[in-house]
Tab-separated table of C-alpha atoms in Angstrom:
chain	number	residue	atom	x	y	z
A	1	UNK	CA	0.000	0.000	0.000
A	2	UNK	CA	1.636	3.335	-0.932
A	3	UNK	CA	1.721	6.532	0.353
A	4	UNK	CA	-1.066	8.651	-0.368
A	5	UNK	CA	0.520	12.121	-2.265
A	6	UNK	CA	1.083	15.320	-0.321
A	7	UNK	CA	-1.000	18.636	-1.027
A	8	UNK	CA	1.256	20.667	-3.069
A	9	UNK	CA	3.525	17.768	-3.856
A	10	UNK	CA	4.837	16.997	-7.407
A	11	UNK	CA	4.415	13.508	-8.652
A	12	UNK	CA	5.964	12.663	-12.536
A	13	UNK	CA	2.740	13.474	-13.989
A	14	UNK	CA	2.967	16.921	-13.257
A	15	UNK	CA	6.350	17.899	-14.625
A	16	UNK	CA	6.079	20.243	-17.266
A	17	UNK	CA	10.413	20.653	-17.595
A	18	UNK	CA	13.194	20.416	-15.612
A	19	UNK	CA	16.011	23.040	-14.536
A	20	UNK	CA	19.171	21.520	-13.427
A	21	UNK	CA	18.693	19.050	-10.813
A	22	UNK	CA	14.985	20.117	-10.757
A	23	UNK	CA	11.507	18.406	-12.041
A	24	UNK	CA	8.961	21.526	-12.621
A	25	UNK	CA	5.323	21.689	-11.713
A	26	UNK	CA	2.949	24.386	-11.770
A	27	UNK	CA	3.770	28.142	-11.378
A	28	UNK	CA	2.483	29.079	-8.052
A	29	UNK	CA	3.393	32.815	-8.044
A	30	UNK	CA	4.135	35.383	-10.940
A	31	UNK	CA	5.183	39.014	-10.566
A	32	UNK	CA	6.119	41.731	-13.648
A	33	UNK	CA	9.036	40.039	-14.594
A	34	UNK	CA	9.296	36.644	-12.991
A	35	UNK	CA	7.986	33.698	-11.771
A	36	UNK	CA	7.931	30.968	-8.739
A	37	UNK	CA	7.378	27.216	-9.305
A	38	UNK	CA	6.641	24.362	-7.337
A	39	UNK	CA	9.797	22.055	-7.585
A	40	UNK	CA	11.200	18.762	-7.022
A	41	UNK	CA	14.464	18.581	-5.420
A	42	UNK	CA	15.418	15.432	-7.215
A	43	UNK	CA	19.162	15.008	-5.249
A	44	UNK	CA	17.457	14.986	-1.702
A	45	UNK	CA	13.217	14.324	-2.780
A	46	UNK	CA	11.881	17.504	-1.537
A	47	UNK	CA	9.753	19.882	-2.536
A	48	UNK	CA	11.387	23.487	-3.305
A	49	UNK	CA	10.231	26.678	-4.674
A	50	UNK	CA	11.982	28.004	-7.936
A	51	UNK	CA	11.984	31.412	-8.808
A	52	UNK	CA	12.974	32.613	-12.131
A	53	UNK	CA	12.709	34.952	-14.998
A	54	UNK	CA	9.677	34.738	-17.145
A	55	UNK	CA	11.205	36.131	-20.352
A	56	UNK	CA	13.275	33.600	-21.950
A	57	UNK	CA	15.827	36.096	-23.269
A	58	UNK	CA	16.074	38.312	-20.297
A	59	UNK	CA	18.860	41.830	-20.607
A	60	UNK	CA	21.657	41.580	-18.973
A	61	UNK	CA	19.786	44.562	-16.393
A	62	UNK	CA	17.031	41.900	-15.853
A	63	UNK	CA	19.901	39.580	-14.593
A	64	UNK	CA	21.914	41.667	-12.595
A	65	UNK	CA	18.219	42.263	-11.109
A	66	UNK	CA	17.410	39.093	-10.382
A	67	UNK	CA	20.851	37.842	-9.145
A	68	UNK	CA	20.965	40.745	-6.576
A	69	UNK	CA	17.770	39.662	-5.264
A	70	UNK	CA	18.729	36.352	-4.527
A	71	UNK	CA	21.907	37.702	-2.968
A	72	UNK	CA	20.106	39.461	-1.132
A	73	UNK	CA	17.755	37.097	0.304
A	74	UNK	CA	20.360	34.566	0.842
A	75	UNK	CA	22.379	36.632	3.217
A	76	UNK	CA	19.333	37.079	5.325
A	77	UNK	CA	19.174	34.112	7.338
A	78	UNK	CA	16.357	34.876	9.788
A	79	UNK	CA	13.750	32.545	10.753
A	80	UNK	CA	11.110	35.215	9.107
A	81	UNK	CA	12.798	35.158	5.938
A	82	UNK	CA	12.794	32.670	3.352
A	83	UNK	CA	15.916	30.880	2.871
A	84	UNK	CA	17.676	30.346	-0.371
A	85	UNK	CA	18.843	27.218	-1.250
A	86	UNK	CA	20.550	27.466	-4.758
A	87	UNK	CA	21.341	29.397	-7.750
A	88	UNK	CA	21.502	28.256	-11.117
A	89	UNK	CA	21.109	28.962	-14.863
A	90	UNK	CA	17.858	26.797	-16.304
A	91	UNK	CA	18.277	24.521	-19.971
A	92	UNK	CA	17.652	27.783	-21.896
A	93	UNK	CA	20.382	30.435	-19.355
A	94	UNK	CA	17.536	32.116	-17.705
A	95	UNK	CA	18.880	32.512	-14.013
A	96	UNK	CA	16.762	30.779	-10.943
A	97	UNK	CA	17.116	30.208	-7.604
A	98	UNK	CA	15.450	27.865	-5.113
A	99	UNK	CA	14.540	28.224	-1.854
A	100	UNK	CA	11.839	26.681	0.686
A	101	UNK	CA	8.286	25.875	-0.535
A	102	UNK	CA	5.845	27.497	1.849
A	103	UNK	CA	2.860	26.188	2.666
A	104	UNK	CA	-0.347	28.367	3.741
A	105	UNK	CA	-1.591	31.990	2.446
A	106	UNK	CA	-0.352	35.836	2.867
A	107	UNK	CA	-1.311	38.285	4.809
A	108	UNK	CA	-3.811	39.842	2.071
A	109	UNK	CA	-5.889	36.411	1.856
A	110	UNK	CA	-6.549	36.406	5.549
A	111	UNK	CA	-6.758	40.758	6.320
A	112	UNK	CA	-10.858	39.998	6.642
A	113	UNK	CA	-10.603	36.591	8.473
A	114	UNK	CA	-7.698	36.881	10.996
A	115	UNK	CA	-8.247	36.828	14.530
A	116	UNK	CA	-6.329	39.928	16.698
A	117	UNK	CA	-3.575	37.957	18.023
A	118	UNK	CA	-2.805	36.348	15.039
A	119	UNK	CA	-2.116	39.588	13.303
A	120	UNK	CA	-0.300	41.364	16.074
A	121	UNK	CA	1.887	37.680	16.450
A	122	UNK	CA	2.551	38.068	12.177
A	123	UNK	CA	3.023	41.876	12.576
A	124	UNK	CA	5.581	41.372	15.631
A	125	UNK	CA	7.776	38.571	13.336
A	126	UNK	CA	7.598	40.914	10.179
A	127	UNK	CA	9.373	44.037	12.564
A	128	UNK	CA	11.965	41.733	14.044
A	129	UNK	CA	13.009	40.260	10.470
A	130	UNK	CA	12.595	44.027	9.105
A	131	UNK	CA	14.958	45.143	12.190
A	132	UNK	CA	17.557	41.983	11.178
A	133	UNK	CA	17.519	42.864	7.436
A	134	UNK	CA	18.129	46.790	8.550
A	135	UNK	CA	20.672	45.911	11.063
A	136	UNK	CA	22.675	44.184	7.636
A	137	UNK	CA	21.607	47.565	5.696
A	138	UNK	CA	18.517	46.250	3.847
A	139	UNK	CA	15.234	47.885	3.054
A	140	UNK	CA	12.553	45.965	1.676
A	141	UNK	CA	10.699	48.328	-0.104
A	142	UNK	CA	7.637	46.678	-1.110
A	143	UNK	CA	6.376	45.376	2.389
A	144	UNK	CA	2.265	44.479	2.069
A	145	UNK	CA	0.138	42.078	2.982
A	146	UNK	CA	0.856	39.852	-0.104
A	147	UNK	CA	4.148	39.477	0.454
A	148	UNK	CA	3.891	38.248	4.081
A	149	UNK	CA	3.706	34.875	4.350
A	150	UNK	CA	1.632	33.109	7.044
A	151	UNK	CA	2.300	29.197	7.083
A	152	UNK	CA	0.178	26.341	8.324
A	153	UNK	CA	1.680	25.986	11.790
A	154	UNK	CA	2.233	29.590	13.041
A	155	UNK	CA	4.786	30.688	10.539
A	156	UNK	CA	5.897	34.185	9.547
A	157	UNK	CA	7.698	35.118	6.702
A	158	UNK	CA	8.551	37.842	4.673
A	159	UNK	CA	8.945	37.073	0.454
A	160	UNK	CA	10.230	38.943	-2.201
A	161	UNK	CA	12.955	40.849	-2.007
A	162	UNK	CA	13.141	41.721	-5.262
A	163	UNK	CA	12.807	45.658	-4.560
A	164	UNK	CA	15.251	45.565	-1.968
């Protein structure tokens, strides 16, 4: 009897491509210019999230862009923020990075439906992972409810950096 699959999961029928040591699935985010994916970790068998550039033939500004964003996110190691697991080039040179899947909604999905401690819990992680990434001389720019991060167990993060 096997296993039955994980919500969120990626099983071989939904691969659409791979990027290095990665099996694709479905896009689960998309901003102006780029993109996050569910992914399969296929060295280690875990689920990842892959961010990369939606245009295939990205400038070289859209690439310095992208590459200090992951830079900058990966030098923020603070439980709020998302850590960055690798950075790579996909099968056509479009840069990516990975970085942990979350599971759960933002901030914006659950404004109406959130009970009071819940948002002054999320509000009091977002200002101590704002005062880390200030104390290393980061501003985040673009802080709003959809791009807080609340996770199925209590989790708080704060997601893309990209304006940073």
């Amino acid at each position: 009897m096997g296993q039955p699959p994980r919500v969120g999961s990626i099983n071989a029928d939904d691969v659409t491509t791979t990027a290095g040591p990665y099996a694709l699935g479905e896009v689960i985010g998309r901003g102006a210019s780029s993109e996050v994916m569910l992914a399969l970790d296929r060295k280690v068998g875990r689920d990842v999230a892959l961010k990369r550039l939606r245009n295939a033939a990205p400038t070289a500004d859209d690439i310095a862009r992208f590459l200090r964003e992951a830079r900058i996110q990966a030098r923020l190691e603070h439980p709020a923020i998302v850590p960055v697991y690798e950075v790579g080039r996909d099968e056509v040179g479009r840069p990516y990075f990975t970085m942990k899947r979350l599971a759960g909604k933002t901030l914006g999905d659950l404004l109406a439906v959130a009970t009071r401690q819940r948002m002054l819990r999320a509000f009091a992680d977002v200002c101590r992972a704002i005062d880390y990434a200030h104390s290393r001389g980061i501003a985040h720019r673009d802080l709003k409810p959809s791009n807080i991060g609340l996770g199925e167990f209590g989790e708080v993060y704060v997601i893309d950096w990209g304006g940073a």
